[in-house]
Amino acid sequence: MIGLHSNKVIKQKERGWQMSANVYTIENLLVGKTYKSRTLTGEIIDAEKSDVFYGSGLESYRVQVRPHYPSVFNLKDTYRILSVKVGE
């Protein structure tokens, strides 16, 4: 089965067919994930790259977090800084 699939891909490349791949950004991957700390649990609804430096091989992102239970405690959206390991 693997050999047949590989031959199909090779034939597509020989014919000049364009192969497509999904391209994701770190910002897109963060949005929709759950953020959890000692003081806050919620959903990340927005993310943008930040200039905060955590070290080499890390990038920082400012994320907007919407608490899971905003109406009970009258909580509003808040912002946090995350570091993301990149480059491997």
PDB file of N, CA and C in Angstrom:
ATOM      1  N   MET A   1       0.819  -1.189   0.000  1.00  0.00           N
ATOM      2  CA  MET A   1       0.000   0.000   0.000  1.00  0.00           C
ATOM      3  C   MET A   1       0.866   1.256   0.000  1.00  0.00           C
ATOM      4  N   ILE A   2       1.919   1.251   0.789  1.00  0.00           N
ATOM      5  CA  ILE A   2       2.792   2.420   0.844  1.00  0.00           C
ATOM      6  C   ILE A   2       3.472   2.633  -0.499  1.00  0.00           C
ATOM      7  N   GLY A   3       3.908   1.553  -1.137  1.00  0.00           N
ATOM      8  CA  GLY A   3       4.560   1.668  -2.440  1.00  0.00           C
ATOM      9  C   GLY A   3       3.641   2.274  -3.484  1.00  0.00           C
ATOM     10  N   LEU A   4       2.360   1.888  -3.497  1.00  0.00           N
ATOM     11  CA  LEU A   4       1.406   2.446  -4.452  1.00  0.00           C
ATOM     12  C   LEU A   4       1.206   3.933  -4.219  1.00  0.00           C
ATOM     13  N   HIS A   5       1.097   4.324  -2.966  1.00  0.00           N
ATOM     14  CA  HIS A   5       0.911   5.736  -2.648  1.00  0.00           C
ATOM     15  C   HIS A   5       2.139   6.536  -3.086  1.00  0.00           C
ATOM     16  N   SER A   6       3.326   5.992  -2.831  1.00  0.00           N
ATOM     17  CA  SER A   6       4.552   6.680  -3.206  1.00  0.00           C
ATOM     18  C   SER A   6       4.638   6.851  -4.713  1.00  0.00           C
ATOM     19  N   ASN A   7       4.277   5.805  -5.484  1.00  0.00           N
ATOM     20  CA  ASN A   7       4.298   5.907  -6.940  1.00  0.00           C
ATOM     21  C   ASN A   7       3.328   6.969  -7.430  1.00  0.00           C
ATOM     22  N   LYS A   8       2.177   7.072  -6.802  1.00  0.00           N
ATOM     23  CA  LYS A   8       1.191   8.075  -7.189  1.00  0.00           C
ATOM     24  C   LYS A   8       1.759   9.478  -6.986  1.00  0.00           C
ATOM     25  N   VAL A   9       2.410   9.701  -5.862  1.00  0.00           N
ATOM     26  CA  VAL A   9       2.999  11.010  -5.580  1.00  0.00           C
ATOM     27  C   VAL A   9       4.097  11.320  -6.582  1.00  0.00           C
ATOM     28  N   ILE A  10       4.925  10.326  -6.906  1.00  0.00           N
ATOM     29  CA  ILE A  10       5.998  10.527  -7.879  1.00  0.00           C
ATOM     30  C   ILE A  10       5.417  10.882  -9.241  1.00  0.00           C
ATOM     31  N   LYS A  11       4.359  10.194  -9.673  1.00  0.00           N
ATOM     32  CA  LYS A  11       3.737  10.496 -10.961  1.00  0.00           C
ATOM     33  C   LYS A  11       3.149  11.902 -10.977  1.00  0.00           C
ATOM     34  N   GLN A  12       2.571  12.338  -9.862  1.00  0.00           N
ATOM     35  CA  GLN A  12       2.023  13.696  -9.797  1.00  0.00           C
ATOM     36  C   GLN A  12       3.133  14.721  -9.952  1.00  0.00           C
ATOM     37  N   LYS A  13       4.269  14.472  -9.336  1.00  0.00           N
ATOM     38  CA  LYS A  13       5.388  15.400  -9.447  1.00  0.00           C
ATOM     39  C   LYS A  13       5.926  15.424 -10.876  1.00  0.00           C
ATOM     40  N   GLU A  14       5.997  14.252 -11.535  1.00  0.00           N
ATOM     41  CA  GLU A  14       6.496  14.178 -12.902  1.00  0.00           C
ATOM     42  C   GLU A  14       5.586  14.928 -13.862  1.00  0.00           C
ATOM     43  N   ARG A  15       4.287  14.903 -13.613  1.00  0.00           N
ATOM     44  CA  ARG A  15       3.338  15.599 -14.478  1.00  0.00           C
ATOM     45  C   ARG A  15       3.317  17.101 -14.210  1.00  0.00           C
ATOM     46  N   GLY A  16       3.995  17.541 -13.179  1.00  0.00           N
ATOM     47  CA  GLY A  16       4.041  18.962 -12.875  1.00  0.00           C
ATOM     48  C   GLY A  16       2.859  19.455 -12.064  1.00  0.00           C
ATOM     49  N   TRP A  17       2.146  18.571 -11.418  1.00  0.00           N
ATOM     50  CA  TRP A  17       1.021  18.993 -10.593  1.00  0.00           C
ATOM     51  C   TRP A  17       1.550  19.707  -9.361  1.00  0.00           C
ATOM     52  N   GLN A  18       0.856  20.735  -8.989  1.00  0.00           N
ATOM     53  CA  GLN A  18       1.242  21.470  -7.792  1.00  0.00           C
ATOM     54  C   GLN A  18       0.764  20.718  -6.554  1.00  0.00           C
ATOM     55  N   MET A  19       1.659  20.527  -5.634  1.00  0.00           N
ATOM     56  CA  MET A  19       1.299  19.913  -4.364  1.00  0.00           C
ATOM     57  C   MET A  19       1.092  21.054  -3.375  1.00  0.00           C
ATOM     58  N   SER A  20       0.067  20.963  -2.570  1.00  0.00           N
ATOM     59  CA  SER A  20      -0.194  22.037  -1.616  1.00  0.00           C
ATOM     60  C   SER A  20      -0.011  21.530  -0.197  1.00  0.00           C
ATOM     61  N   ALA A  21       0.284  22.463   0.666  1.00  0.00           N
ATOM     62  CA  ALA A  21       0.424  22.144   2.085  1.00  0.00           C
ATOM     63  C   ALA A  21      -0.224  23.263   2.883  1.00  0.00           C
ATOM     64  N   ASN A  22      -0.763  22.908   4.016  1.00  0.00           N
ATOM     65  CA  ASN A  22      -1.325  23.925   4.891  1.00  0.00           C
ATOM     66  C   ASN A  22      -0.186  24.647   5.594  1.00  0.00           C
ATOM     67  N   VAL A  23      -0.240  25.956   5.592  1.00  0.00           N
ATOM     68  CA  VAL A  23       0.771  26.764   6.257  1.00  0.00           C
ATOM     69  C   VAL A  23       0.119  27.418   7.468  1.00  0.00           C
ATOM     70  N   TYR A  24       0.721  27.222   8.622  1.00  0.00           N
ATOM     71  CA  TYR A  24       0.182  27.766   9.862  1.00  0.00           C
ATOM     72  C   TYR A  24       1.181  28.742  10.467  1.00  0.00           C
ATOM     73  N   THR A  25       0.671  29.746  11.146  1.00  0.00           N
ATOM     74  CA  THR A  25       1.520  30.634  11.923  1.00  0.00           C
ATOM     75  C   THR A  25       1.346  30.278  13.397  1.00  0.00           C
ATOM     76  N   ILE A  26       2.295  30.685  14.200  1.00  0.00           N
ATOM     77  CA  ILE A  26       2.186  30.411  15.633  1.00  0.00           C
ATOM     78  C   ILE A  26       0.955  31.101  16.198  1.00  0.00           C
ATOM     79  N   GLU A  27       0.678  32.319  15.722  1.00  0.00           N
ATOM     80  CA  GLU A  27      -0.501  33.042  16.186  1.00  0.00           C
ATOM     81  C   GLU A  27      -1.769  32.235  15.929  1.00  0.00           C
ATOM     82  N   ASN A  28      -1.898  31.677  14.717  1.00  0.00           N
ATOM     83  CA  ASN A  28      -3.083  30.882  14.371  1.00  0.00           C
ATOM     84  C   ASN A  28      -3.185  29.620  15.218  1.00  0.00           C
ATOM     85  N   LEU A  29      -2.052  29.025  15.547  1.00  0.00           N
ATOM     86  CA  LEU A  29      -2.070  27.805  16.353  1.00  0.00           C
ATOM     87  C   LEU A  29      -2.430  28.087  17.812  1.00  0.00           C
ATOM     88  N   LEU A  30      -2.101  29.273  18.310  1.00  0.00           N
ATOM     89  CA  LEU A  30      -2.428  29.616  19.698  1.00  0.00           C
ATOM     90  C   LEU A  30      -3.911  29.911  19.891  1.00  0.00           C
ATOM     91  N   VAL A  31      -4.525  30.564  18.910  1.00  0.00           N
ATOM     92  CA  VAL A  31      -5.931  30.965  19.040  1.00  0.00           C
ATOM     93  C   VAL A  31      -6.816  29.722  19.152  1.00  0.00           C
ATOM     94  N   GLY A  32      -7.701  29.731  20.130  1.00  0.00           N
ATOM     95  CA  GLY A  32      -8.603  28.606  20.359  1.00  0.00           C
ATOM     96  C   GLY A  32      -8.106  27.620  21.403  1.00  0.00           C
ATOM     97  N   LYS A  33      -6.851  27.736  21.804  1.00  0.00           N
ATOM     98  CA  LYS A  33      -6.296  26.841  22.826  1.00  0.00           C
ATOM     99  C   LYS A  33      -6.688  27.336  24.218  1.00  0.00           C
ATOM    100  N   THR A  34      -6.617  26.452  25.191  1.00  0.00           N
ATOM    101  CA  THR A  34      -6.912  26.804  26.569  1.00  0.00           C
ATOM    102  C   THR A  34      -5.652  27.311  27.253  1.00  0.00           C
ATOM    103  N   TYR A  35      -5.774  28.443  27.924  1.00  0.00           N
ATOM    104  CA  TYR A  35      -4.696  29.000  28.738  1.00  0.00           C
ATOM    105  C   TYR A  35      -5.022  28.681  30.188  1.00  0.00           C
ATOM    106  N   LYS A  36      -4.025  28.181  30.927  1.00  0.00           N
ATOM    107  CA  LYS A  36      -4.270  27.835  32.325  1.00  0.00           C
ATOM    108  C   LYS A  36      -3.076  28.255  33.169  1.00  0.00           C
ATOM    109  N   SER A  37      -3.352  29.023  34.217  1.00  0.00           N
ATOM    110  CA  SER A  37      -2.341  29.392  35.202  1.00  0.00           C
ATOM    111  C   SER A  37      -2.967  29.244  36.583  1.00  0.00           C
ATOM    112  N   ARG A  38      -2.224  29.637  37.620  1.00  0.00           N
ATOM    113  CA  ARG A  38      -2.778  29.527  38.979  1.00  0.00           C
ATOM    114  C   ARG A  38      -3.983  30.439  39.170  1.00  0.00           C
ATOM    115  N   THR A  39      -4.009  31.575  38.466  1.00  0.00           N
ATOM    116  CA  THR A  39      -5.060  32.570  38.697  1.00  0.00           C
ATOM    117  C   THR A  39      -6.084  32.677  37.585  1.00  0.00           C
ATOM    118  N   LEU A  40      -5.863  32.012  36.462  1.00  0.00           N
ATOM    119  CA  LEU A  40      -6.749  32.205  35.316  1.00  0.00           C
ATOM    120  C   LEU A  40      -6.825  30.947  34.466  1.00  0.00           C
ATOM    121  N   THR A  41      -8.028  30.600  34.059  1.00  0.00           N
ATOM    122  CA  THR A  41      -8.253  29.552  33.069  1.00  0.00           C
ATOM    123  C   THR A  41      -9.225  30.106  32.048  1.00  0.00           C
ATOM    124  N   GLY A  42      -8.837  30.034  30.774  1.00  0.00           N
ATOM    125  CA  GLY A  42      -9.705  30.566  29.739  1.00  0.00           C
ATOM    126  C   GLY A  42      -9.218  30.200  28.360  1.00  0.00           C
ATOM    127  N   GLU A  43      -9.890  30.741  27.360  1.00  0.00           N
ATOM    128  CA  GLU A  43      -9.566  30.456  25.965  1.00  0.00           C
ATOM    129  C   GLU A  43      -8.794  31.617  25.365  1.00  0.00           C
ATOM    130  N   ILE A  44      -7.734  31.304  24.622  1.00  0.00           N
ATOM    131  CA  ILE A  44      -6.976  32.332  23.911  1.00  0.00           C
ATOM    132  C   ILE A  44      -7.794  32.745  22.698  1.00  0.00           C
ATOM    133  N   ILE A  45      -8.151  34.030  22.628  1.00  0.00           N
ATOM    134  CA  ILE A  45      -8.974  34.497  21.513  1.00  0.00           C
ATOM    135  C   ILE A  45      -8.194  35.370  20.538  1.00  0.00           C
ATOM    136  N   ASP A  46      -6.977  35.791  20.919  1.00  0.00           N
ATOM    137  CA  ASP A  46      -6.152  36.582  20.015  1.00  0.00           C
ATOM    138  C   ASP A  46      -4.695  36.427  20.434  1.00  0.00           C
ATOM    139  N   ALA A  47      -3.785  36.492  19.468  1.00  0.00           N
ATOM    140  CA  ALA A  47      -2.358  36.388  19.756  1.00  0.00           C
ATOM    141  C   ALA A  47      -1.584  37.258  18.783  1.00  0.00           C
ATOM    142  N   GLU A  48      -0.557  37.921  19.292  1.00  0.00           N
ATOM    143  CA  GLU A  48       0.324  38.710  18.430  1.00  0.00           C
ATOM    144  C   GLU A  48       1.736  38.634  18.991  1.00  0.00           C
ATOM    145  N   LYS A  49       2.719  38.713  18.097  1.00  0.00           N
ATOM    146  CA  LYS A  49       4.113  38.606  18.501  1.00  0.00           C
ATOM    147  C   LYS A  49       4.483  39.793  19.384  1.00  0.00           C
ATOM    148  N   SER A  50       5.314  39.528  20.386  1.00  0.00           N
ATOM    149  CA  SER A  50       5.713  40.549  21.350  1.00  0.00           C
ATOM    150  C   SER A  50       7.227  40.722  21.314  1.00  0.00           C
ATOM    151  N   ASP A  51       7.702  41.849  21.824  1.00  0.00           N
ATOM    152  CA  ASP A  51       9.141  42.129  21.856  1.00  0.00           C
ATOM    153  C   ASP A  51       9.815  41.674  23.149  1.00  0.00           C
ATOM    154  N   VAL A  52       9.082  41.074  24.055  1.00  0.00           N
ATOM    155  CA  VAL A  52       9.653  40.618  25.321  1.00  0.00           C
ATOM    156  C   VAL A  52      10.647  39.491  25.030  1.00  0.00           C
ATOM    157  N   PHE A  53      11.840  39.554  25.649  1.00  0.00           N
ATOM    158  CA  PHE A  53      12.890  38.572  25.389  1.00  0.00           C
ATOM    159  C   PHE A  53      12.971  37.579  26.538  1.00  0.00           C
ATOM    160  N   TYR A  54      12.825  36.287  26.238  1.00  0.00           N
ATOM    161  CA  TYR A  54      12.926  35.227  27.246  1.00  0.00           C
ATOM    162  C   TYR A  54      14.208  34.422  27.108  1.00  0.00           C
ATOM    163  N   GLY A  55      14.881  34.499  25.981  1.00  0.00           N
ATOM    164  CA  GLY A  55      16.104  33.744  25.771  1.00  0.00           C
ATOM    165  C   GLY A  55      16.225  33.315  24.324  1.00  0.00           C
ATOM    166  N   SER A  56      17.375  32.743  23.982  1.00  0.00           N
ATOM    167  CA  SER A  56      17.582  32.322  22.600  1.00  0.00           C
ATOM    168  C   SER A  56      16.738  31.091  22.301  1.00  0.00           C
ATOM    169  N   GLY A  57      16.220  31.024  21.096  1.00  0.00           N
ATOM    170  CA  GLY A  57      15.372  29.909  20.692  1.00  0.00           C
ATOM    171  C   GLY A  57      13.942  30.041  21.161  1.00  0.00           C
ATOM    172  N   LEU A  58      13.590  31.194  21.738  1.00  0.00           N
ATOM    173  CA  LEU A  58      12.230  31.427  22.222  1.00  0.00           C
ATOM    174  C   LEU A  58      11.666  32.699  21.606  1.00  0.00           C
ATOM    175  N   GLU A  59      10.392  32.682  21.304  1.00  0.00           N
ATOM    176  CA  GLU A  59       9.685  33.879  20.862  1.00  0.00           C
ATOM    177  C   GLU A  59       8.561  34.138  21.857  1.00  0.00           C
ATOM    178  N   SER A  60       8.226  35.398  22.051  1.00  0.00           N
ATOM    179  CA  SER A  60       7.156  35.716  22.994  1.00  0.00           C
ATOM    180  C   SER A  60       5.931  36.217  22.239  1.00  0.00           C
ATOM    181  N   TYR A  61       4.766  35.922  22.792  1.00  0.00           N
ATOM    182  CA  TYR A  61       3.490  36.309  22.190  1.00  0.00           C
ATOM    183  C   TYR A  61       2.580  36.879  23.262  1.00  0.00           C
ATOM    184  N   ARG A  62       1.926  37.982  22.924  1.00  0.00           N
ATOM    185  CA  ARG A  62       0.927  38.594  23.801  1.00  0.00           C
ATOM    186  C   ARG A  62      -0.415  37.994  23.410  1.00  0.00           C
ATOM    187  N   VAL A  63      -1.065  37.331  24.352  1.00  0.00           N
ATOM    188  CA  VAL A  63      -2.327  36.656  24.056  1.00  0.00           C
ATOM    189  C   VAL A  63      -3.460  37.280  24.860  1.00  0.00           C
ATOM    190  N   GLN A  64      -4.617  37.344  24.241  1.00  0.00           N
ATOM    191  CA  GLN A  64      -5.827  37.811  24.913  1.00  0.00           C
ATOM    192  C   GLN A  64      -6.589  36.578  25.369  1.00  0.00           C
ATOM    193  N   VAL A  65      -6.892  36.526  26.669  1.00  0.00           N
ATOM    194  CA  VAL A  65      -7.530  35.348  27.256  1.00  0.00           C
ATOM    195  C   VAL A  65      -8.923  35.727  27.747  1.00  0.00           C
ATOM    196  N   ARG A  66      -9.914  34.952  27.321  1.00  0.00           N
ATOM    197  CA  ARG A  66     -11.289  35.126  27.796  1.00  0.00           C
ATOM    198  C   ARG A  66     -11.555  34.049  28.849  1.00  0.00           C
ATOM    199  N   PRO A  67     -11.806  34.455  30.104  1.00  0.00           N
ATOM    200  CA  PRO A  67     -12.038  33.477  31.179  1.00  0.00           C
ATOM    201  C   PRO A  67     -13.220  32.561  30.867  1.00  0.00           C
ATOM    202  N   HIS A  68     -13.134  31.319  31.346  1.00  0.00           N
ATOM    203  CA  HIS A  68     -14.216  30.357  31.109  1.00  0.00           C
ATOM    204  C   HIS A  68     -15.493  30.721  31.846  1.00  0.00           C
ATOM    205  N   TYR A  69     -15.390  31.397  32.988  1.00  0.00           N
ATOM    206  CA  TYR A  69     -16.570  31.734  33.790  1.00  0.00           C
ATOM    207  C   TYR A  69     -16.637  33.235  34.044  1.00  0.00           C
ATOM    208  N   PRO A  70     -16.799  34.043  32.994  1.00  0.00           N
ATOM    209  CA  PRO A  70     -16.763  35.498  33.188  1.00  0.00           C
ATOM    210  C   PRO A  70     -17.960  36.051  33.952  1.00  0.00           C
ATOM    211  N   SER A  71     -19.161  35.498  33.767  1.00  0.00           N
ATOM    212  CA  SER A  71     -20.352  36.083  34.381  1.00  0.00           C
ATOM    213  C   SER A  71     -20.435  35.821  35.883  1.00  0.00           C
ATOM    214  N   VAL A  72     -19.899  34.706  36.339  1.00  0.00           N
ATOM    215  CA  VAL A  72     -19.985  34.358  37.754  1.00  0.00           C
ATOM    216  C   VAL A  72     -19.158  35.330  38.607  1.00  0.00           C
ATOM    217  N   PHE A  73     -17.946  35.629  38.154  1.00  0.00           N
ATOM    218  CA  PHE A  73     -17.046  36.474  38.931  1.00  0.00           C
ATOM    219  C   PHE A  73     -16.868  37.860  38.315  1.00  0.00           C
ATOM    220  N   ASN A  74     -17.659  38.196  37.300  1.00  0.00           N
ATOM    221  CA  ASN A  74     -17.557  39.473  36.595  1.00  0.00           C
ATOM    222  C   ASN A  74     -16.146  39.691  36.036  1.00  0.00           C
ATOM    223  N   LEU A  75     -15.564  38.635  35.465  1.00  0.00           N
ATOM    224  CA  LEU A  75     -14.228  38.717  34.884  1.00  0.00           C
ATOM    225  C   LEU A  75     -14.303  39.178  33.439  1.00  0.00           C
ATOM    226  N   LYS A  76     -13.308  39.931  33.020  1.00  0.00           N
ATOM    227  CA  LYS A  76     -13.230  40.398  31.641  1.00  0.00           C
ATOM    228  C   LYS A  76     -11.985  39.814  30.990  1.00  0.00           C
ATOM    229  N   ASP A  77     -11.888  40.000  29.672  1.00  0.00           N
ATOM    230  CA  ASP A  77     -10.707  39.525  28.955  1.00  0.00           C
ATOM    231  C   ASP A  77      -9.455  40.142  29.569  1.00  0.00           C
ATOM    232  N   THR A  78      -8.392  39.362  29.578  1.00  0.00           N
ATOM    233  CA  THR A  78      -7.124  39.839  30.111  1.00  0.00           C
ATOM    234  C   THR A  78      -6.006  39.420  29.166  1.00  0.00           C
ATOM    235  N   TYR A  79      -4.840  39.989  29.334  1.00  0.00           N
ATOM    236  CA  TYR A  79      -3.709  39.715  28.454  1.00  0.00           C
ATOM    237  C   TYR A  79      -2.589  39.052  29.240  1.00  0.00           C
ATOM    238  N   ARG A  80      -1.904  38.132  28.586  1.00  0.00           N
ATOM    239  CA  ARG A  80      -0.758  37.450  29.168  1.00  0.00           C
ATOM    240  C   ARG A  80       0.339  37.370  28.103  1.00  0.00           C
ATOM    241  N   ILE A  81       1.577  37.175  28.556  1.00  0.00           N
ATOM    242  CA  ILE A  81       2.716  36.976  27.657  1.00  0.00           C
ATOM    243  C   ILE A  81       3.136  35.513  27.755  1.00  0.00           C
ATOM    244  N   LEU A  82       3.246  34.854  26.600  1.00  0.00           N
ATOM    245  CA  LEU A  82       3.682  33.456  26.529  1.00  0.00           C
ATOM    246  C   LEU A  82       5.017  33.386  25.809  1.00  0.00           C
ATOM    247  N   SER A  83       5.837  32.419  26.159  1.00  0.00           N
ATOM    248  CA  SER A  83       7.039  32.155  25.375  1.00  0.00           C
ATOM    249  C   SER A  83       6.842  30.836  24.631  1.00  0.00           C
ATOM    250  N   VAL A  84       7.328  30.805  23.398  1.00  0.00           N
ATOM    251  CA  VAL A  84       7.176  29.635  22.533  1.00  0.00           C
ATOM    252  C   VAL A  84       8.556  29.238  22.027  1.00  0.00           C
ATOM    253  N   LYS A  85       8.892  27.963  22.180  1.00  0.00           N
ATOM    254  CA  LYS A  85      10.176  27.464  21.684  1.00  0.00           C
ATOM    255  C   LYS A  85      10.092  27.306  20.171  1.00  0.00           C
ATOM    256  N   VAL A  86      11.076  27.840  19.457  1.00  0.00           N
ATOM    257  CA  VAL A  86      11.089  27.766  17.996  1.00  0.00           C
ATOM    258  C   VAL A  86      12.454  27.280  17.513  1.00  0.00           C
ATOM    259  N   GLY A  87      12.470  26.778  16.292  1.00  0.00           N
ATOM    260  CA  GLY A  87      13.736  26.480  15.649  1.00  0.00           C
ATOM    261  C   GLY A  87      14.197  25.041  15.665  1.00  0.00           C
ATOM    262  N   GLU A  88      13.412  24.099  16.130  1.00  0.00           N
ATOM    263  CA  GLU A  88      13.867  22.703  16.093  1.00  0.00           C
ATOM    264  C   GLU A  88      13.090  21.901  15.112  1.00  0.00           C
TER     265      GLU A  88
END
